[in-house]
XYZ file of C-alpha atoms in Angstrom:
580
model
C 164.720 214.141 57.963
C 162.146 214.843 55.557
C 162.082 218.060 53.414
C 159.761 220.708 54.184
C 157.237 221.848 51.460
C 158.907 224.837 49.760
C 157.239 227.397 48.116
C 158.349 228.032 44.214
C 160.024 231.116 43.084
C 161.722 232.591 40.176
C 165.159 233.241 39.570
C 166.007 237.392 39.636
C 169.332 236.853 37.219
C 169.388 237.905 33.731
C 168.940 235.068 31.588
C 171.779 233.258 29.126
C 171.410 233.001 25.749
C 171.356 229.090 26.465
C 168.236 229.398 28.949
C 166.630 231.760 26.054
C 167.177 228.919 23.492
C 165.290 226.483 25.982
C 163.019 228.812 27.465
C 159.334 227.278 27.970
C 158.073 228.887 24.787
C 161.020 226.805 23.062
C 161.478 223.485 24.096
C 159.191 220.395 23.565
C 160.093 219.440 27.488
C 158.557 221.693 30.446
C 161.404 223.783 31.937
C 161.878 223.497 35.753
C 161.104 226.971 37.747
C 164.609 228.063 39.414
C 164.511 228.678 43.165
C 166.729 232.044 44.287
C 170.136 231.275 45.196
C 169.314 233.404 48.150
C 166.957 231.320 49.452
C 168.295 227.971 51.253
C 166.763 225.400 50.440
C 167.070 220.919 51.077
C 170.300 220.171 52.574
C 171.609 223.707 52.746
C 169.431 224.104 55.690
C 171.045 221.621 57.662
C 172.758 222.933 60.710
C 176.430 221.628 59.671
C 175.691 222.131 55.810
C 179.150 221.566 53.908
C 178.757 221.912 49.784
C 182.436 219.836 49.901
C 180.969 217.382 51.430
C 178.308 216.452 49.327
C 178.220 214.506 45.895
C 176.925 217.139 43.194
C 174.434 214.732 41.664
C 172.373 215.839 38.339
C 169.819 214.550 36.753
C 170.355 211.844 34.129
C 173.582 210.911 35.782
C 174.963 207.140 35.330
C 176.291 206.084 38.497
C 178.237 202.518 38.364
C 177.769 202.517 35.126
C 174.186 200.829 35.725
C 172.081 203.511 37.801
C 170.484 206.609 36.095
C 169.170 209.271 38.197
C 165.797 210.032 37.593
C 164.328 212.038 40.450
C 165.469 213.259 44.268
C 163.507 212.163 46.438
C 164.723 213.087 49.885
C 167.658 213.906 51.931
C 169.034 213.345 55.823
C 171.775 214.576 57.620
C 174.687 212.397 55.968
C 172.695 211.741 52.778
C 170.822 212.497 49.824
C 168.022 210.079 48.481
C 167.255 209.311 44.762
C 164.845 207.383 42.374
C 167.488 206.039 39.763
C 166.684 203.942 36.489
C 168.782 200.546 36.502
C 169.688 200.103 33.456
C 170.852 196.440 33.500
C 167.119 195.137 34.543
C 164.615 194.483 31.980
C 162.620 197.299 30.718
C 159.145 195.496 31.343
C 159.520 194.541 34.783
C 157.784 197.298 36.234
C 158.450 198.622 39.859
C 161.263 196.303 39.730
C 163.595 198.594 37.034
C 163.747 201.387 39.385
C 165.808 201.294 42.650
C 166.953 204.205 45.655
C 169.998 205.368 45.949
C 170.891 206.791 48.465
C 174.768 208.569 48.274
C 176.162 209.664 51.542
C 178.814 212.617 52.414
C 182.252 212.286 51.894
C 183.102 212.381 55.617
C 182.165 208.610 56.587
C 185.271 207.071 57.793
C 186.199 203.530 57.020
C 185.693 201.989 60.307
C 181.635 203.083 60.032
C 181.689 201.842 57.075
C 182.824 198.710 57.795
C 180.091 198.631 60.997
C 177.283 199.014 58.516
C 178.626 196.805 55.690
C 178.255 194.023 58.715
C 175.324 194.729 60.321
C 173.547 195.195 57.015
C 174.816 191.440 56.114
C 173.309 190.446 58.881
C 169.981 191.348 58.511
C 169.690 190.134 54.865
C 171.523 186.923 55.986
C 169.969 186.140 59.507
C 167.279 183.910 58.845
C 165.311 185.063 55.627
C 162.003 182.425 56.845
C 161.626 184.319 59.960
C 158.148 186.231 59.167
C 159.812 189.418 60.233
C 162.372 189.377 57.527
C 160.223 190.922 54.666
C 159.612 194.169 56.721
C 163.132 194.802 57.107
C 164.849 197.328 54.355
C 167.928 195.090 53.012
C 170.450 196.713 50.475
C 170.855 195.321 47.045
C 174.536 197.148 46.129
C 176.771 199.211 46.963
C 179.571 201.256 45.363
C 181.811 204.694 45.775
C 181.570 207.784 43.528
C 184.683 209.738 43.397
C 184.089 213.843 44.295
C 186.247 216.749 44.180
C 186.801 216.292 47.726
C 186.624 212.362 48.412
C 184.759 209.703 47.827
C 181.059 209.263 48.361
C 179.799 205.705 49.511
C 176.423 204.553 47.548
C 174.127 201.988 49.013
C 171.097 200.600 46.389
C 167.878 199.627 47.726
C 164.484 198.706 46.244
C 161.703 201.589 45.967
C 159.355 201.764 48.875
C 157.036 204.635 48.937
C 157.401 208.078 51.046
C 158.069 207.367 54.687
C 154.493 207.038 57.042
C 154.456 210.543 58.897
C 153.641 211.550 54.908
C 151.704 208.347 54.132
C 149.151 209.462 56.875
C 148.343 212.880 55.749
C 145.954 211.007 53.189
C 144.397 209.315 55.443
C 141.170 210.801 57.056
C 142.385 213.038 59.381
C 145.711 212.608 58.760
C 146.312 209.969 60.999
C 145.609 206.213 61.725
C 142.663 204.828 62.619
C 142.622 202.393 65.164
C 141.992 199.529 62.430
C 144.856 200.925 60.885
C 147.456 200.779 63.444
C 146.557 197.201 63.970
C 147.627 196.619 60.366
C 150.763 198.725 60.573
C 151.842 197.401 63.816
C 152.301 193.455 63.491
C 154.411 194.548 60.828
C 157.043 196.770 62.314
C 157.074 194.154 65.933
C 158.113 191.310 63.199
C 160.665 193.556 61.586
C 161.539 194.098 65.316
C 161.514 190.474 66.465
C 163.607 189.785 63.478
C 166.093 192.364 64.134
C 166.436 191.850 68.302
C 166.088 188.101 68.361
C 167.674 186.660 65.052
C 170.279 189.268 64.032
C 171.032 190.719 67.524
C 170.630 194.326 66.418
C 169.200 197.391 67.953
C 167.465 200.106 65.157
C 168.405 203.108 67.779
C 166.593 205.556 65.724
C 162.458 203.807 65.214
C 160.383 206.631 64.018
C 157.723 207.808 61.322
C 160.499 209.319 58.979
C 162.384 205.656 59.039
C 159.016 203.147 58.092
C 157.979 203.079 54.535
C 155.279 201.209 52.719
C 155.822 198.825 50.224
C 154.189 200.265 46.576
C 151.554 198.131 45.594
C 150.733 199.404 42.138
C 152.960 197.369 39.479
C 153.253 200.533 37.757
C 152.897 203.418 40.233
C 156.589 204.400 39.553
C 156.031 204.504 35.204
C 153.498 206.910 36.101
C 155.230 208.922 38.823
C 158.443 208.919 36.616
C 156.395 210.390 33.990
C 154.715 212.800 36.355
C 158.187 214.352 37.023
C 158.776 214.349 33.417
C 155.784 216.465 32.926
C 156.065 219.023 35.939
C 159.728 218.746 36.757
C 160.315 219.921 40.678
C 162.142 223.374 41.044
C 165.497 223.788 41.671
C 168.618 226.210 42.245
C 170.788 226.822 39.922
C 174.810 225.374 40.530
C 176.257 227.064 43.044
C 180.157 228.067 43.189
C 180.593 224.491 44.224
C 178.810 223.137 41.335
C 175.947 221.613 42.914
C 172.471 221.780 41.392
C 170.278 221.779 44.413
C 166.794 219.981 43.354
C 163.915 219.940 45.450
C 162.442 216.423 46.441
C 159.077 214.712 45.513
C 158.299 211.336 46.899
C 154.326 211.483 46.510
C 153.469 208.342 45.099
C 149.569 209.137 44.539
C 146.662 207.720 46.517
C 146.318 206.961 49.729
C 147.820 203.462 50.518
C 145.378 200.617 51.289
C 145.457 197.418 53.458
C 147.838 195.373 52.235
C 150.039 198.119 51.263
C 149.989 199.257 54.929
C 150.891 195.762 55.975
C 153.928 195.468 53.920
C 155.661 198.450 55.885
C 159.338 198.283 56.401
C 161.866 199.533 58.898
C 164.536 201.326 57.363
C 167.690 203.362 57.861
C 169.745 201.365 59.681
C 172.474 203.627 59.748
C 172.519 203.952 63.525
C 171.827 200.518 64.040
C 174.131 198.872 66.685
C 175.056 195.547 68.052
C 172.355 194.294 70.546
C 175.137 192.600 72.377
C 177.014 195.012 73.443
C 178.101 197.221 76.121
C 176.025 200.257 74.880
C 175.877 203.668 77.004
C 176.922 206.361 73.607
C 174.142 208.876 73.123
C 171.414 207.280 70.410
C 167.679 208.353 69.544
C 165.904 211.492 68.489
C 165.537 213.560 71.423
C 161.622 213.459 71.678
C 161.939 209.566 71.468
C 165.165 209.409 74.196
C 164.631 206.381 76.591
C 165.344 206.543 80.399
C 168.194 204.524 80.387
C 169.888 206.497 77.161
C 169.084 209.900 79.277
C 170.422 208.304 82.660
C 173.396 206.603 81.245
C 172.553 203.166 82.672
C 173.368 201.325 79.377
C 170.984 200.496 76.488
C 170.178 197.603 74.483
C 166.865 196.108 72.636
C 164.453 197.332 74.957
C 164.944 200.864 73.847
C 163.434 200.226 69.937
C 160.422 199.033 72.336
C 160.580 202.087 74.034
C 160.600 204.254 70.783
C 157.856 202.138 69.208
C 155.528 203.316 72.435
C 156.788 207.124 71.945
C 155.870 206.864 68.472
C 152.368 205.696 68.729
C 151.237 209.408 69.920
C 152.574 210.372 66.288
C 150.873 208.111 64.524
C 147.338 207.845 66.220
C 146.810 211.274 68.201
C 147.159 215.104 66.972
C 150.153 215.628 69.462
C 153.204 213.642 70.747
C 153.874 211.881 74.256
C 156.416 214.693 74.581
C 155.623 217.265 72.548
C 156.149 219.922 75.652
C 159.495 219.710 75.564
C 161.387 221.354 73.378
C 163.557 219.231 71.351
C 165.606 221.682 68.804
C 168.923 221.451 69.064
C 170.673 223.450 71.845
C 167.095 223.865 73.594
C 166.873 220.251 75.146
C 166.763 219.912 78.787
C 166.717 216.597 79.622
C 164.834 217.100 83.304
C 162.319 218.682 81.698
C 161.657 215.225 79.528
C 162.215 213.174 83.026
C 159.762 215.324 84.477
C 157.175 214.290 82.292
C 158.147 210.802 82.499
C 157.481 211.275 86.375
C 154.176 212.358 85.672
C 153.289 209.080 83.073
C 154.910 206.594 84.881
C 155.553 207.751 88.844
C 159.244 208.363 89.934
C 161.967 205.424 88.985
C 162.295 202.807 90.996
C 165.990 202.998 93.264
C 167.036 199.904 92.288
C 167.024 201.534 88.402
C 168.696 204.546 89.228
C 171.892 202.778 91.415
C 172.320 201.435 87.796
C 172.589 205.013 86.137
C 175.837 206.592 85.779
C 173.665 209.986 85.260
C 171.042 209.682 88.349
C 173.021 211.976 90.466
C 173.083 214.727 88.361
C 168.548 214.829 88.528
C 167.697 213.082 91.711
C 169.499 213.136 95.226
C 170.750 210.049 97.208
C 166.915 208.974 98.459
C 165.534 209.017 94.835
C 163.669 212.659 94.462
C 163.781 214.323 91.446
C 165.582 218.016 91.938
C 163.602 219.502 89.457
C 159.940 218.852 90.764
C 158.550 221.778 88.870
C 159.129 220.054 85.545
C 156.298 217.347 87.165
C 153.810 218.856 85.177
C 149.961 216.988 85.103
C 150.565 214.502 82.092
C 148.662 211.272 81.903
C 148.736 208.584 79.499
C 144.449 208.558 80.053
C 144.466 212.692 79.154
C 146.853 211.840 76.264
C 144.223 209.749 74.482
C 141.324 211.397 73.472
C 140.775 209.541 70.033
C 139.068 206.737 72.083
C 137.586 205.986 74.646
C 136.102 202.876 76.896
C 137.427 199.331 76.406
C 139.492 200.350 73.641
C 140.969 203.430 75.284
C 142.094 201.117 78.142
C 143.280 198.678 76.137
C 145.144 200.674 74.273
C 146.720 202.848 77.660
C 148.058 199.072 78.621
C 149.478 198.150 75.587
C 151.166 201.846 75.195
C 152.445 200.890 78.836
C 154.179 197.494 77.707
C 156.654 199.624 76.074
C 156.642 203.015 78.157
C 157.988 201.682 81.374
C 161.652 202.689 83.494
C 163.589 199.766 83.472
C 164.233 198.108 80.027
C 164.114 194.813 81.347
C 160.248 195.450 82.331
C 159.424 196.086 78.995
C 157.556 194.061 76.421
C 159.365 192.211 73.636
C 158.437 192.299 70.242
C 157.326 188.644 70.447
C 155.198 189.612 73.615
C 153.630 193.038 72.229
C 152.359 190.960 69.154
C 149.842 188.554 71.484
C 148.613 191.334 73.362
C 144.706 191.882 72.939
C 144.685 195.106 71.710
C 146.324 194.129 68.317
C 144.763 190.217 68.471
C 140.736 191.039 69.676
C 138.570 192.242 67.087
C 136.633 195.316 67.379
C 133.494 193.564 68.296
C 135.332 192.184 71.328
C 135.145 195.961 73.066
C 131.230 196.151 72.617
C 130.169 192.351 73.631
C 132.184 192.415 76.716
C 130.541 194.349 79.625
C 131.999 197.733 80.663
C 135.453 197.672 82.366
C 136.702 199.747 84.843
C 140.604 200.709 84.876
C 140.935 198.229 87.935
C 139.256 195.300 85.641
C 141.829 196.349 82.932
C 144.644 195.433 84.918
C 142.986 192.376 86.437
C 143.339 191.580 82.506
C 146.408 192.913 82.005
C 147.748 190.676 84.735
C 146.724 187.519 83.133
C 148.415 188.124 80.304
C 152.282 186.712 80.531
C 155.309 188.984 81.753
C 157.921 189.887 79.693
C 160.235 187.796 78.384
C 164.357 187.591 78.737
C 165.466 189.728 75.824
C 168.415 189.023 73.606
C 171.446 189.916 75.580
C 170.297 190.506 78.610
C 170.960 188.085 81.569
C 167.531 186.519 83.095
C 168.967 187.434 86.367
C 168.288 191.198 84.936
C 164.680 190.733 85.486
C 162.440 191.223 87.889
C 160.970 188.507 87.291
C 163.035 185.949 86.541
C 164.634 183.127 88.872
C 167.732 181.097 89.179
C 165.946 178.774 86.382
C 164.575 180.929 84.645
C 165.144 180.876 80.944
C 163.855 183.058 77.770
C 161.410 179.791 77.652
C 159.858 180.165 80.680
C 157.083 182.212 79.866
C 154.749 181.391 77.002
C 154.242 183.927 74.785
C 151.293 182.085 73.182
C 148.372 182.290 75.203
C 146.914 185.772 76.457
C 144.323 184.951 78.222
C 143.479 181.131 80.105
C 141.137 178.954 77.574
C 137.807 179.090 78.876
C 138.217 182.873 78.932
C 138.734 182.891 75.278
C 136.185 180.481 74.218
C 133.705 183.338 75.873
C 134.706 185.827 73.577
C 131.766 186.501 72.190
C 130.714 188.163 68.519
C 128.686 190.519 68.348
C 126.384 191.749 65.080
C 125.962 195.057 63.304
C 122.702 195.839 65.251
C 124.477 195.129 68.361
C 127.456 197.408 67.629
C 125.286 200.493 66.707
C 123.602 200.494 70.073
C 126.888 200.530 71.771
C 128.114 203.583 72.522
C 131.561 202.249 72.248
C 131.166 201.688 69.128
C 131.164 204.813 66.233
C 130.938 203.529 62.717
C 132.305 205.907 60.640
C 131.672 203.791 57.085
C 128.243 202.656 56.240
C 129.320 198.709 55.538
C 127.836 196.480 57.338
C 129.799 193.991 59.891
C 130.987 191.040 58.637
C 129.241 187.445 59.184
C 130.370 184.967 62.299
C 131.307 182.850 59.412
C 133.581 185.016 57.749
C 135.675 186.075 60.859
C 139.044 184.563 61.320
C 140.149 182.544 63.970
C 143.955 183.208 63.775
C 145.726 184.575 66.281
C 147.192 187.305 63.866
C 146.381 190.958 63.920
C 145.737 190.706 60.286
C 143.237 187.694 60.404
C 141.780 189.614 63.296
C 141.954 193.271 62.292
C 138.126 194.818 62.660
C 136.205 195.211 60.011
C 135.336 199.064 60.243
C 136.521 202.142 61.083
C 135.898 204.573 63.981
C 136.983 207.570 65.269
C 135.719 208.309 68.950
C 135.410 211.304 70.582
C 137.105 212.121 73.925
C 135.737 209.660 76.953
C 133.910 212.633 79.250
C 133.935 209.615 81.559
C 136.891 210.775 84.939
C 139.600 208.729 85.019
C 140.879 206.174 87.568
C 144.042 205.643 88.514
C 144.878 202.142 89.771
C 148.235 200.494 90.213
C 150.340 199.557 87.291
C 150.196 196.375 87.002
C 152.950 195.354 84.392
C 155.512 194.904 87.418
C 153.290 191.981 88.821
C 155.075 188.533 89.174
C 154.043 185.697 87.315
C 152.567 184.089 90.319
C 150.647 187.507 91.329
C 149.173 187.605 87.558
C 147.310 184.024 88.745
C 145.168 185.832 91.421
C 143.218 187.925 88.599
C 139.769 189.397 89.504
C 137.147 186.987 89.862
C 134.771 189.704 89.331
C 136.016 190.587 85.881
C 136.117 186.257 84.893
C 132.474 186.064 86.292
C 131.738 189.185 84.119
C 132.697 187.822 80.941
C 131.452 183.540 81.579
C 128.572 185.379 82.051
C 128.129 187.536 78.826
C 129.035 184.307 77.050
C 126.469 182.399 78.090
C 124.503 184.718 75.543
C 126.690 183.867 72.310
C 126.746 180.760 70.502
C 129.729 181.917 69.123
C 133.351 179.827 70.415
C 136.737 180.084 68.751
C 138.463 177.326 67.157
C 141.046 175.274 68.817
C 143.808 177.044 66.257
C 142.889 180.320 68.177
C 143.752 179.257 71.628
């Protein structure tokens, strides 16, 4: 949880001689502006708010003899988060002699302790060349404070920057562009490849609050340090407990660029479970709550995929996937959210609900859902209206990789990072001729079905065999060779007559030359940015095609492969054999 902005305001109580003495008009240091004890403010506004339960951290504090507290900047529901000098690394290295720490409440018992000591070992000892292992948070120590009331367990991290639901409100209208997301994403599927296939962990809790951005600037925290030095945040004054409540700041400055965005990191793995598992306990935000988790039919992997889906909504559109429902505590009704899962993704299939422990208590013995007036009209095409054409329909399929009823039909991480809406350029949506939405899932079929994930038996899958294995189905290859050689490019004059195609910077495309031919989503990402109006174009609705076999995904439309041989008979243009 992120604090809200608070507005400043002045303490009513007659003033000590000691805050005379450093009054403004005094002291050689700005004085901070006191907040009203009336007013509740940070933590205190947590439901099950407990002063004894919380460290009373000041400012300038030594913790561990090594860690001086310099600023707050955040708190959650077990935790408070702070910007602390370390005093045992060298004074010119930058970024580097400032670390988080983050001290929890004294009511963590030793047995969760003990769970997050191992899991945490594991991620920092998995396998540190797997490419995902740099956008996973590790701790760097750990220690206990002693309280009044207990003790308070510390965990040490580096400094990332404020979490990407606050990143985004510098962005253009305060949320990712499309060329954007395809920067942000490869990042957070190889922090979740890492996670699922090496370390056998699920996250449980994947949203905006818990992905930070690496800093960039060598010296971005000298200056924010200094920042706080000079306008010091408002606070309360101690309270009969003798906590200081400060207010939080974690606005590191501009807006962060490419390869800032690229470095983003899951953190927060303080939910994080064992992959492994026999997993059916209650776990996600309520807004980001997969089937299975809601249904009781036992959770693994599959369900970060599912919240990675949810959470695209938050990061690319104005609303959320399920922003009807109403998800404050005590007012969540969990057939309302099925209701509008109904109405993205049809009813669940019967073989998904005999697995549910749950299924009885929303849908009767042949499968219908009792609450049918909770079927509202919600569609993943009206949800998008950022984009529209090829892209919009690119991006509906990818969305639906992730967004499906059973787990096992989902997308890996592996898998979601070769699909084409992260891998083809911009360019790729205006060269190719128009699709319809039953082309895009004449494409969608060709590209490979999901994979066995971690910990789940192949025999879990629909469509897996006796033999099959997690190798059976290439993640590789999207699309069949000759396909890809007829990508075409396309040139700047070319994209401004498309009407799929809305520049919204001035720069000019890049040359053929120039392009990269790797199969990464950063090689590939497109050159410009756009932001599309709504397509006024009605909507089709074809069958989903994500539950096709492996041998139906062979019979693809020859109408669509005709389509695009023939298109690239007009470029020149071919990839290199590294793409394919």
């Amino acid at each position: 949880m992120r604090p809200n902005l608070l507005k400043r305001a002045h303490s009513h109580n007659k003033q000590t001689l000691n805050n005379l003495l450093h009054s403004r008009g005094t002291s050689p240091h700005p004085q901070p502006e006191t907040i009203s004890g009336h007013k509740q403010i940070e933590e205190e506004t947590l439901p099950k708010y407990n002063p004894d339960h919380w460290y009373p951290v000041r400012l300038g504090e030594v913790l561990h003899h090594r860690y001086e507290i310099v600023v707050k900047l955040g708190f959650g529901m077990t935790a408070t988060v702070w910007l602390a000098r370390d005093l045992q690394a060298d004074g010119n290295a930058g970024n580097r002699k400032y670390v988080t720490v983050k001290i929890n409440v004294n009511t963590l018992g030793e047995e969760f302790q003990k769970g997050r000591r191992e899991i945490a070992q594991k991620l920092f000892s998995a396998n540190p060349k797997h490419p995902g292992y740099s956008h996973v948070r590790f701790m760097l120590d750990t220690f206990k404070v002693k309280g009044k009331h207990g003790d308070h367990l510390c965990i040490v991290y580096d400094v990332l920057r404020e979490p990407i639901d606050l990143c985004m409100e510098k962005f253009p209208g305060r949320r990712f562009s499309c060329p954007k997301l395809r920067i942000l994403l490869p990042a957070l599927l190889q922090g979740l490849d890492y996670m699922h296939s090496e370390c056998h962990v699920v996250h449980t809790d994947l949203k905006a609050d818990n992905i930070m951005m690496g800093l960039g600037d060598p010296n971005i925290l000298d200056h924010f340090v200094q920042n706080q030095i000079d306008h010091p945040a408002p606070r309360k004054a101690p309270d009969g407990h003798g906590r200081v409540i400060y207010t939080s700041c974690s606005d590191f400055g501009e807006p962060p660029n490419e390869a800032v965005i690229a470095s983003a990191k899951i953190t927060d793995i303080g939910l994080a479970a064992w992959g492994d598992e026999k997993n059916t306990k209650p776990i996600q935000s309520n807004a980001f709550m997969a089937p299975e988790v809601i249904l009781q039919a036992g959770w693994s992997y599959p369900a970060d995929i599912w919240n990675l889906g949810v959470m695209l909504w938050d990061l690319f559109e104005h609303f959320g996937l399920f922003d009807r429902i109403d998800t404050k505590p005590g007012h969540y009704h969990p057939e309302q959210h099925l209701g509008l899962m109904i109405a993205l993704m049809g009813p669940p299939p019967k073989d998904f609900l005999k697995r549910c422990a749950k299924a009885s208590i929303y849908f009767d013995s042949d499968g219908q859902f009792k609450h049918p007036e909770y079927i509202e009209d919600h569609t993943f095409e009206s949800s998008i209206v950022r984009l529209k054409g090829e892209e919009k329909e690119m991006f509906i399929d990818f969305a639906k990789k992730m967004i499906a009823w059973v787990p096992e039909e989902r997308w890996t991480a592996k898998q979601l990072l070769e699909h084409p809406f992260l891998t083809k350029e911009k360019e790729f949506f205006s060269a190719t001729p128009s699709l319809s939405r039953a082309s895009t899932a004449s494409i969608s079929s060709m590209i490979p079905s999901r994979a066995v994930t971690p910990g789940i038996p192949p025999s879990s899958s629909p469509n897996s065999g006796p033999n099959s294995s997690p190798k059976s189905v290439p993640n590789t290859t999207l699309l069949p060779p000759r396909l890809l050689e007829l990508v075409p490019s396309v040139s700047s004059t070319e994209c401004e007559s498309s009407t799929n195609c809305e520049e919204t910077k001035t720069e000019k495309l890049a040359t053929n030359n120039e392009k990269s031919t790797s199969r990464t989503s950063l090689s590939l990402r497109p050159k410009m940015e756009s932001l599309v109006e709504s397509n006024n174009e009605p909507d089709v609705e074809v069958p989903n095609s994500k539950r096709l076999s492996v041998n139906k995904a062979n019979k693809c439309s020859q109408d669509i492969i005709d389509a695009i041989l023939s298109k690239g008979k007009n470029h020149n243009h071919r990839v290199s054999p590294e793409a394919k």
